[in-house]
PDB file of C-alpha atoms in Angstrom:
ATOM      1  CA  MET A   1     173.341  -6.247-138.338  1.00 50.00           C
ATOM      2  CA  SER A   2     172.165  -4.069-141.636  1.00 62.00           C
ATOM      3  CA  ILE A   3     174.147  -2.658-144.102  1.00 69.00           C
ATOM      4  CA  GLU A   4     173.065   0.719-144.709  1.00 73.00           C
ATOM      5  CA  ARG A   5     173.638   2.062-148.607  1.00 83.00           C
ATOM      6  CA  GLU A   6     172.939   5.589-149.048  1.00 89.00           C
ATOM      7  CA  ILE A   7     174.095   8.246-151.155  1.00 93.00           C
ATOM      8  CA  LYS A   8     174.729  11.727-149.349  1.00 93.00           C
ATOM      9  CA  LEU A   9     174.614  15.131-151.406  1.00 96.00           C
ATOM     10  CA  ALA A  10     175.233  18.591-150.410  1.00 96.00           C
ATOM     11  CA  LEU A  11     172.289  20.670-150.742  1.00 97.00           C
ATOM     12  CA  PRO A  12     172.910  24.741-151.334  1.00 97.00           C
ATOM     13  CA  PRO A  13     169.827  25.955-149.401  1.00 96.00           C
ATOM     14  CA  GLU A  14     168.734  28.578-151.627  1.00 97.00           C
ATOM     15  CA  GLN A  15     167.787  24.788-153.698  1.00 98.00           C
ATOM     16  CA  ALA A  16     166.020  23.470-151.338  1.00 97.00           C
ATOM     17  CA  ASP A  17     162.570  23.933-152.686  1.00 97.00           C
ATOM     18  CA  ALA A  18     163.821  23.004-156.127  1.00 98.00           C
ATOM     19  CA  ALA A  19     164.500  19.595-153.967  1.00 98.00           C
ATOM     20  CA  ASP A  20     161.256  19.430-152.271  1.00 98.00           C
ATOM     21  CA  ARG A  21     159.585  19.754-156.007  1.00 98.00           C
ATOM     22  CA  PHE A  22     161.275  17.005-157.625  1.00 98.00           C
ATOM     23  CA  PHE A  23     160.938  14.638-155.262  1.00 98.00           C
ATOM     24  CA  THR A  24     157.236  15.329-154.505  1.00 98.00           C
ATOM     25  CA  GLY A  25     156.737  15.076-158.201  1.00 97.00           C
ATOM     26  CA  ILE A  26     158.140  11.630-158.172  1.00 97.00           C
ATOM     27  CA  ALA A  27     156.428  10.397-155.179  1.00 97.00           C
ATOM     28  CA  GLY A  28     152.696  12.015-156.069  1.00 97.00           C
ATOM     29  CA  ALA A  29     152.897  13.592-152.624  1.00 97.00           C
ATOM     30  CA  PRO A  30     154.298  16.012-150.036  1.00 97.00           C
ATOM     31  CA  GLY A  31     157.284  14.771-147.649  1.00 98.00           C
ATOM     32  CA  ARG A  32     156.448  14.294-144.365  1.00 97.00           C
ATOM     33  CA  ASP A  33     158.223  16.599-141.946  1.00 97.00           C
ATOM     34  CA  VAL A  34     160.046  14.417-139.178  1.00 96.00           C
ATOM     35  CA  PRO A  35     162.110  16.728-136.125  1.00 96.00           C
ATOM     36  CA  LEU A  36     165.339  14.499-135.152  1.00 95.00           C
ATOM     37  CA  THR A  37     167.577  15.220-132.673  1.00 95.00           C
ATOM     38  CA  ASN A  38     170.859  12.850-131.818  1.00 96.00           C
ATOM     39  CA  ILE A  39     172.819  12.512-129.510  1.00 97.00           C
ATOM     40  CA  TYR A  40     176.660  11.459-130.083  1.00 97.00           C
ATOM     41  CA  PHE A  41     178.608   9.722-127.331  1.00 96.00           C
ATOM     42  CA  ASP A  42     182.548   9.210-127.066  1.00 96.00           C
ATOM     43  CA  THR A  43     185.140   9.295-124.241  1.00 95.00           C
ATOM     44  CA  PRO A  44     187.254  12.123-123.575  1.00 92.00           C
ATOM     45  CA  SER A  45     190.218  10.640-125.357  1.00 92.00           C
ATOM     46  CA  LEU A  46     187.702   9.899-128.615  1.00 93.00           C
ATOM     47  CA  ALA A  47     188.495   6.375-128.359  1.00 94.00           C
ATOM     48  CA  LEU A  48     185.179   5.168-130.748  1.00 93.00           C
ATOM     49  CA  ALA A  49     185.963   7.893-132.918  1.00 91.00           C
ATOM     50  CA  ARG A  50     189.648   5.776-133.212  1.00 91.00           C
ATOM     51  CA  ALA A  51     188.346   3.038-133.225  1.00 89.00           C
ATOM     52  CA  ARG A  52     186.202   3.716-136.500  1.00 88.00           C
ATOM     53  CA  ILE A  53     182.652   3.492-134.876  1.00 89.00           C
ATOM     54  CA  ALA A  54     179.928   6.020-133.811  1.00 91.00           C
ATOM     55  CA  LEU A  55     177.491   5.769-131.015  1.00 95.00           C
ATOM     56  CA  ARG A  56     174.042   7.366-130.751  1.00 95.00           C
ATOM     57  CA  LEU A  57     171.230   8.416-129.271  1.00 96.00           C
ATOM     58  CA  ARG A  58     167.931   9.718-131.543  1.00 95.00           C
ATOM     59  CA  LYS A  59     164.636  11.229-130.184  1.00 93.00           C
ATOM     60  CA  THR A  60     162.043  10.906-132.603  1.00 91.00           C
ATOM     61  CA  PRO A  61     158.280  11.432-132.818  1.00 90.00           C
ATOM     62  CA  ASP A  62     157.620   8.038-131.788  1.00 89.00           C
ATOM     63  CA  GLY A  63     160.867   7.496-129.287  1.00 93.00           C
ATOM     64  CA  TRP A  64     164.031   6.967-128.425  1.00 95.00           C
ATOM     65  CA  LEU A  65     166.870   4.170-130.716  1.00 95.00           C
ATOM     66  CA  GLN A  66     170.098   3.436-130.234  1.00 95.00           C
ATOM     67  CA  THR A  67     172.486   3.060-133.091  1.00 93.00           C
ATOM     68  CA  LEU A  68     175.988   1.933-133.177  1.00 91.00           C
ATOM     69  CA  LYS A  69     177.825   1.961-136.493  1.00 86.00           C
ATOM     70  CA  ALA A  70     181.072   0.374-137.311  1.00 81.00           C
ATOM     71  CA  ALA A  71     183.355   1.424-139.902  1.00 69.00           C
ATOM     72  CA  GLY A  72     182.658   2.005-143.692  1.00 62.00           C
ATOM     73  CA  THR A  73     183.307   3.510-147.063  1.00 56.00           C
ATOM     74  CA  ALA A  74     182.257   6.895-148.658  1.00 56.00           C
ATOM     75  CA  GLU A  75     183.011   7.515-152.286  1.00 59.00           C
ATOM     76  CA  GLY A  76     181.226   9.794-154.684  1.00 62.00           C
ATOM     77  CA  GLY A  77     179.042  10.456-151.821  1.00 56.00           C
ATOM     78  CA  LEU A  78     177.804   6.690-151.759  1.00 67.00           C
ATOM     79  CA  HIS A  79     177.933   5.471-147.952  1.00 59.00           C
ATOM     80  CA  SER A  80     177.981   2.303-146.890  1.00 64.00           C
ATOM     81  CA  ARG A  81     178.441   0.585-143.393  1.00 70.00           C
ATOM     82  CA  HIS A  82     177.270  -1.836-140.770  1.00 81.00           C
ATOM     83  CA  GLU A  83     174.872  -0.933-138.386  1.00 85.00           C
ATOM     84  CA  TRP A  84     172.559  -2.331-135.604  1.00 89.00           C
ATOM     85  CA  GLU A  85     169.891  -0.356-134.168  1.00 91.00           C
ATOM     86  CA  THR A  86     167.425  -1.324-131.126  1.00 94.00           C
ATOM     87  CA  ALA A  87     164.645   0.966-129.178  1.00 93.00           C
ATOM     88  CA  VAL A  88     165.148   2.168-125.680  1.00 94.00           C
ATOM     89  CA  ALA A  89     163.226   3.188-123.186  1.00 90.00           C
ATOM     90  CA  ASN A  90     164.081   7.151-122.467  1.00 89.00           C
ATOM     91  CA  GLU A  91     167.560   9.316-123.393  1.00 90.00           C
ATOM     92  CA  ALA A  92     169.797   6.633-121.938  1.00 90.00           C
ATOM     93  CA  LEU A  93     171.655   3.946-123.732  1.00 91.00           C
ATOM     94  CA  GLU A  94     171.422   0.381-122.592  1.00 92.00           C
ATOM     95  CA  PHE A  95     174.569  -1.543-123.366  1.00 88.00           C
ATOM     96  CA  ASP A  96     172.720  -4.856-122.767  1.00 88.00           C
ATOM     97  CA  ALA A  97     170.161  -4.336-125.559  1.00 90.00           C
ATOM     98  CA  LEU A  98     173.113  -3.092-127.717  1.00 87.00           C
ATOM     99  CA  ALA A  99     175.696  -6.148-127.188  1.00 85.00           C
ATOM    100  CA  ALA A 100     172.803  -8.818-128.249  1.00 88.00           C
ATOM    101  CA  ALA A 101     172.102  -6.801-131.273  1.00 87.00           C
ATOM    102  CA  CYS A 102     175.991  -6.599-132.336  1.00 85.00           C
ATOM    103  CA  ASP A 103     177.583  -9.328-134.185  1.00 83.00           C
ATOM    104  CA  ASP A 104     180.797  -7.305-134.972  1.00 82.00           C
ATOM    105  CA  GLY A 105     183.313  -8.391-132.144  1.00 85.00           C
ATOM    106  CA  THR A 106     185.948  -5.706-133.049  1.00 86.00           C
ATOM    107  CA  ALA A 107     182.907  -2.919-132.577  1.00 86.00           C
ATOM    108  CA  LEU A 108     181.773  -4.618-129.579  1.00 87.00           C
ATOM    109  CA  ALA A 109     184.899  -4.746-127.775  1.00 89.00           C
ATOM    110  CA  ALA A 110     185.603  -0.975-128.277  1.00 89.00           C
ATOM    111  CA  LEU A 111     182.120  -0.376-126.822  1.00 89.00           C
ATOM    112  CA  ARG A 112     182.496  -2.315-124.284  1.00 90.00           C
ATOM    113  CA  ALA A 113     186.336  -0.884-123.090  1.00 92.00           C
ATOM    114  CA  ALA A 114     184.623   2.624-123.507  1.00 92.00           C
ATOM    115  CA  ALA A 115     181.382   2.294-121.783  1.00 90.00           C
ATOM    116  CA  SER A 116     182.981   3.575-118.194  1.00 92.00           C
ATOM    117  CA  GLU A 117     184.171   6.414-120.248  1.00 95.00           C
ATOM    118  CA  LEU A 118     181.227   7.397-121.993  1.00 94.00           C
ATOM    119  CA  ASP A 119     179.348  10.971-122.231  1.00 94.00           C
ATOM    120  CA  GLU A 120     177.808  13.096-124.917  1.00 94.00           C
ATOM    121  CA  ARG A 121     179.991  14.870-126.964  1.00 95.00           C
ATOM    122  CA  PHE A 122     178.093  16.574-129.754  1.00 97.00           C
ATOM    123  CA  ARG A 123     174.234  16.627-130.964  1.00 96.00           C
ATOM    124  CA  THR A 124     172.796  17.095-134.208  1.00 97.00           C
ATOM    125  CA  THR A 125     169.441  18.496-134.629  1.00 97.00           C
ATOM    126  CA  PHE A 126     167.405  18.924-137.588  1.00 97.00           C
ATOM    127  CA  VAL A 127     164.143  18.516-139.638  1.00 97.00           C
ATOM    128  CA  ARG A 128     164.230  15.545-142.001  1.00 97.00           C
ATOM    129  CA  ARG A 129     161.249  15.557-144.658  1.00 98.00           C
ATOM    130  CA  LEU A 130     160.907  12.339-146.058  1.00 98.00           C
ATOM    131  CA  TRP A 131     159.525  10.524-149.353  1.00 98.00           C
ATOM    132  CA  ARG A 132     159.246   7.238-150.332  1.00 97.00           C
ATOM    133  CA  PHE A 133     158.619   5.877-153.494  1.00 98.00           C
ATOM    134  CA  GLU A 134     159.715   3.323-156.365  1.00 97.00           C
ATOM    135  CA  PHE A 135     162.352   4.145-159.042  1.00 97.00           C
ATOM    136  CA  ASP A 136     163.644   1.943-161.382  1.00 96.00           C
ATOM    137  CA  GLY A 137     162.477  -1.060-159.910  1.00 95.00           C
ATOM    138  CA  ALA A 138     164.031  -0.104-156.470  1.00 96.00           C
ATOM    139  CA  ARG A 139     162.293   1.282-153.158  1.00 97.00           C
ATOM    140  CA  ILE A 140     164.045   4.519-152.168  1.00 97.00           C
ATOM    141  CA  GLU A 141     163.795   6.683-149.249  1.00 97.00           C
ATOM    142  CA  ALA A 142     164.851  10.698-149.897  1.00 98.00           C
ATOM    143  CA  ALA A 143     165.447  12.976-146.782  1.00 98.00           C
ATOM    144  CA  ILE A 144     166.284  16.828-146.886  1.00 98.00           C
ATOM    145  CA  ASP A 145     168.215  17.219-143.848  1.00 98.00           C
ATOM    146  CA  ARG A 146     168.240  21.137-142.642  1.00 98.00           C
ATOM    147  CA  GLY A 147     169.325  22.081-139.182  1.00 98.00           C
ATOM    148  CA  GLU A 148     172.833  21.909-137.138  1.00 97.00           C
ATOM    149  CA  VAL A 149     175.756  19.967-135.666  1.00 97.00           C
ATOM    150  CA  THR A 150     176.808  21.179-132.020  1.00 97.00           C
ATOM    151  CA  ALA A 151     179.083  21.045-129.730  1.00 96.00           C
ATOM    152  CA  PRO A 152     180.297  22.261-126.427  1.00 93.00           C
ATOM    153  CA  VAL A 153     183.936  22.733-126.335  1.00 90.00           C
ATOM    154  CA  ASP A 154     185.584  24.991-123.786  1.00 88.00           C
ATOM    155  CA  GLY A 155     182.518  26.476-122.061  1.00 89.00           C
ATOM    156  CA  GLN A 156     181.277  27.398-125.897  1.00 93.00           C
ATOM    157  CA  THR A 157     179.216  25.880-128.142  1.00 95.00           C
ATOM    158  CA  ARG A 158     180.818  25.361-131.846  1.00 96.00           C
ATOM    159  CA  ARG A 159     177.863  24.829-134.607  1.00 96.00           C
ATOM    160  CA  ASP A 160     178.060  23.970-138.271  1.00 96.00           C
ATOM    161  CA  ALA A 161     175.168  24.066-140.611  1.00 96.00           C
ATOM    162  CA  ILE A 162     173.364  21.339-142.230  1.00 97.00           C
ATOM    163  CA  SER A 163     171.732  20.931-145.195  1.00 98.00           C
ATOM    164  CA  GLU A 164     171.683  17.637-146.811  1.00 97.00           C
ATOM    165  CA  ILE A 165     169.819  15.170-148.955  1.00 97.00           C
ATOM    166  CA  GLU A 166     170.107  11.710-148.505  1.00 96.00           C
ATOM    167  CA  LEU A 167     169.013   8.806-150.976  1.00 96.00           C
ATOM    168  CA  GLU A 168     168.785   5.503-149.055  1.00 94.00           C
ATOM    169  CA  LEU A 169     168.335   2.304-150.742  1.00 93.00           C
ATOM    170  CA  LEU A 170     165.585   0.287-149.154  1.00 94.00           C
ATOM    171  CA  LYS A 171     165.103  -2.889-151.297  1.00 94.00           C
ATOM    172  CA  GLY A 172     166.674  -3.518-155.399  1.00 93.00           C
ATOM    173  CA  ASP A 173     169.578  -2.722-157.281  1.00 91.00           C
ATOM    174  CA  GLU A 174     172.112   0.279-156.239  1.00 90.00           C
ATOM    175  CA  GLN A 175     172.130   1.008-159.573  1.00 93.00           C
ATOM    176  CA  ALA A 176     168.802   2.955-159.138  1.00 95.00           C
ATOM    177  CA  LEU A 177     170.369   5.337-156.405  1.00 93.00           C
ATOM    178  CA  HIS A 178     173.315   6.619-159.222  1.00 93.00           C
ATOM    179  CA  ALA A 179     170.110   6.477-161.706  1.00 96.00           C
ATOM    180  CA  LEU A 180     168.059   8.791-159.388  1.00 97.00           C
ATOM    181  CA  THR A 181     170.978  10.861-158.179  1.00 96.00           C
ATOM    182  CA  ALA A 182     171.935  11.965-161.899  1.00 96.00           C
ATOM    183  CA  LYS A 183     168.398  12.818-162.531  1.00 97.00           C
ATOM    184  CA  LEU A 184     168.087  14.689-159.378  1.00 98.00           C
ATOM    185  CA  SER A 185     171.230  16.393-160.328  1.00 97.00           C
ATOM    186  CA  ALA A 186     169.879  17.610-163.521  1.00 97.00           C
ATOM    187  CA  ALA A 187     166.866  19.186-161.948  1.00 97.00           C
ATOM    188  CA  VAL A 188     168.281  20.752-158.851  1.00 97.00           C
ATOM    189  CA  PRO A 189     171.964  23.246-159.567  1.00 96.00           C
ATOM    190  CA  GLY A 190     174.739  23.258-157.311  1.00 97.00           C
ATOM    191  CA  LEU A 191     174.385  19.430-155.588  1.00 97.00           C
ATOM    192  CA  MET A 192     177.671  18.097-154.477  1.00 95.00           C
ATOM    193  CA  PRO A 193     178.728  14.888-153.765  1.00 92.00           C
ATOM    194  CA  GLU A 194     179.328  14.554-149.701  1.00 90.00           C
ATOM    195  CA  ASN A 195     181.611  12.051-147.986  1.00 86.00           C
ATOM    196  CA  VAL A 196     181.298  13.239-144.888  1.00 87.00           C
ATOM    197  CA  ASN A 197     178.758  12.266-142.808  1.00 87.00           C
ATOM    198  CA  LYS A 198     176.956  13.985-139.797  1.00 91.00           C
ATOM    199  CA  ALA A 199     179.008  11.967-136.969  1.00 90.00           C
ATOM    200  CA  GLN A 200     182.215  13.064-138.767  1.00 89.00           C
ATOM    201  CA  ARG A 201     181.027  16.777-138.812  1.00 93.00           C
ATOM    202  CA  GLY A 202     180.876  16.662-134.952  1.00 95.00           C
ATOM    203  CA  TYR A 203     183.961  15.391-134.929  1.00 93.00           C
ATOM    204  CA  ARG A 204     185.614  17.969-136.603  1.00 93.00           C
ATOM    205  CA  LEU A 205     183.823  20.546-134.755  1.00 94.00           C
ATOM    206  CA  CYS A 206     185.171  18.874-131.439  1.00 89.00           C
ATOM    207  CA  ALA A 207     188.537  19.114-132.443  1.00 83.00           C
ATOM    208  CA  ARG A 208     188.854  22.457-133.697  1.00 66.00           C
TER     209      ARG A 208
END
């Protein structure tokens, strides 16, 4: 298990270039583009959402990953939550591997109870531009995500655009995230804390 600590910021699309220049200046090199597709699973009655956990498959250039995320907190754009992640062979969940990795009995029980009814509910498809650098003694990964959330509902596809920044603490003091956010906000107008994650946005599409 790991605890993911990151700050999410809503990025006005017209400010994407300014954010790109900011991170390139700090990192000393251009960002690396990574195309990502995430498939989120739940039951028809959204049992996992009610249990405050999220289950996804992620397609990366290096292969497939499955991730289970438990309930967490979000305040002022800072998100903290437990997550368990394992590699899988292809576009299919592997419950035994996930169960072996998960050490939260409540989350595991909810997953097992829902397993027979799980199906795709929505997807996020976006390009993530990545930088990694040292800042105030901490190791930070910065990402600009641009793409969309899609959910098939009643024979139609509902969509919501993605344009956001994620600052993830890889190592070091959490205060470095806040200091970086302050410096970024001074350089890029219009940034706002984003307390709603991509999975929550997908569930909102399903519920409209």
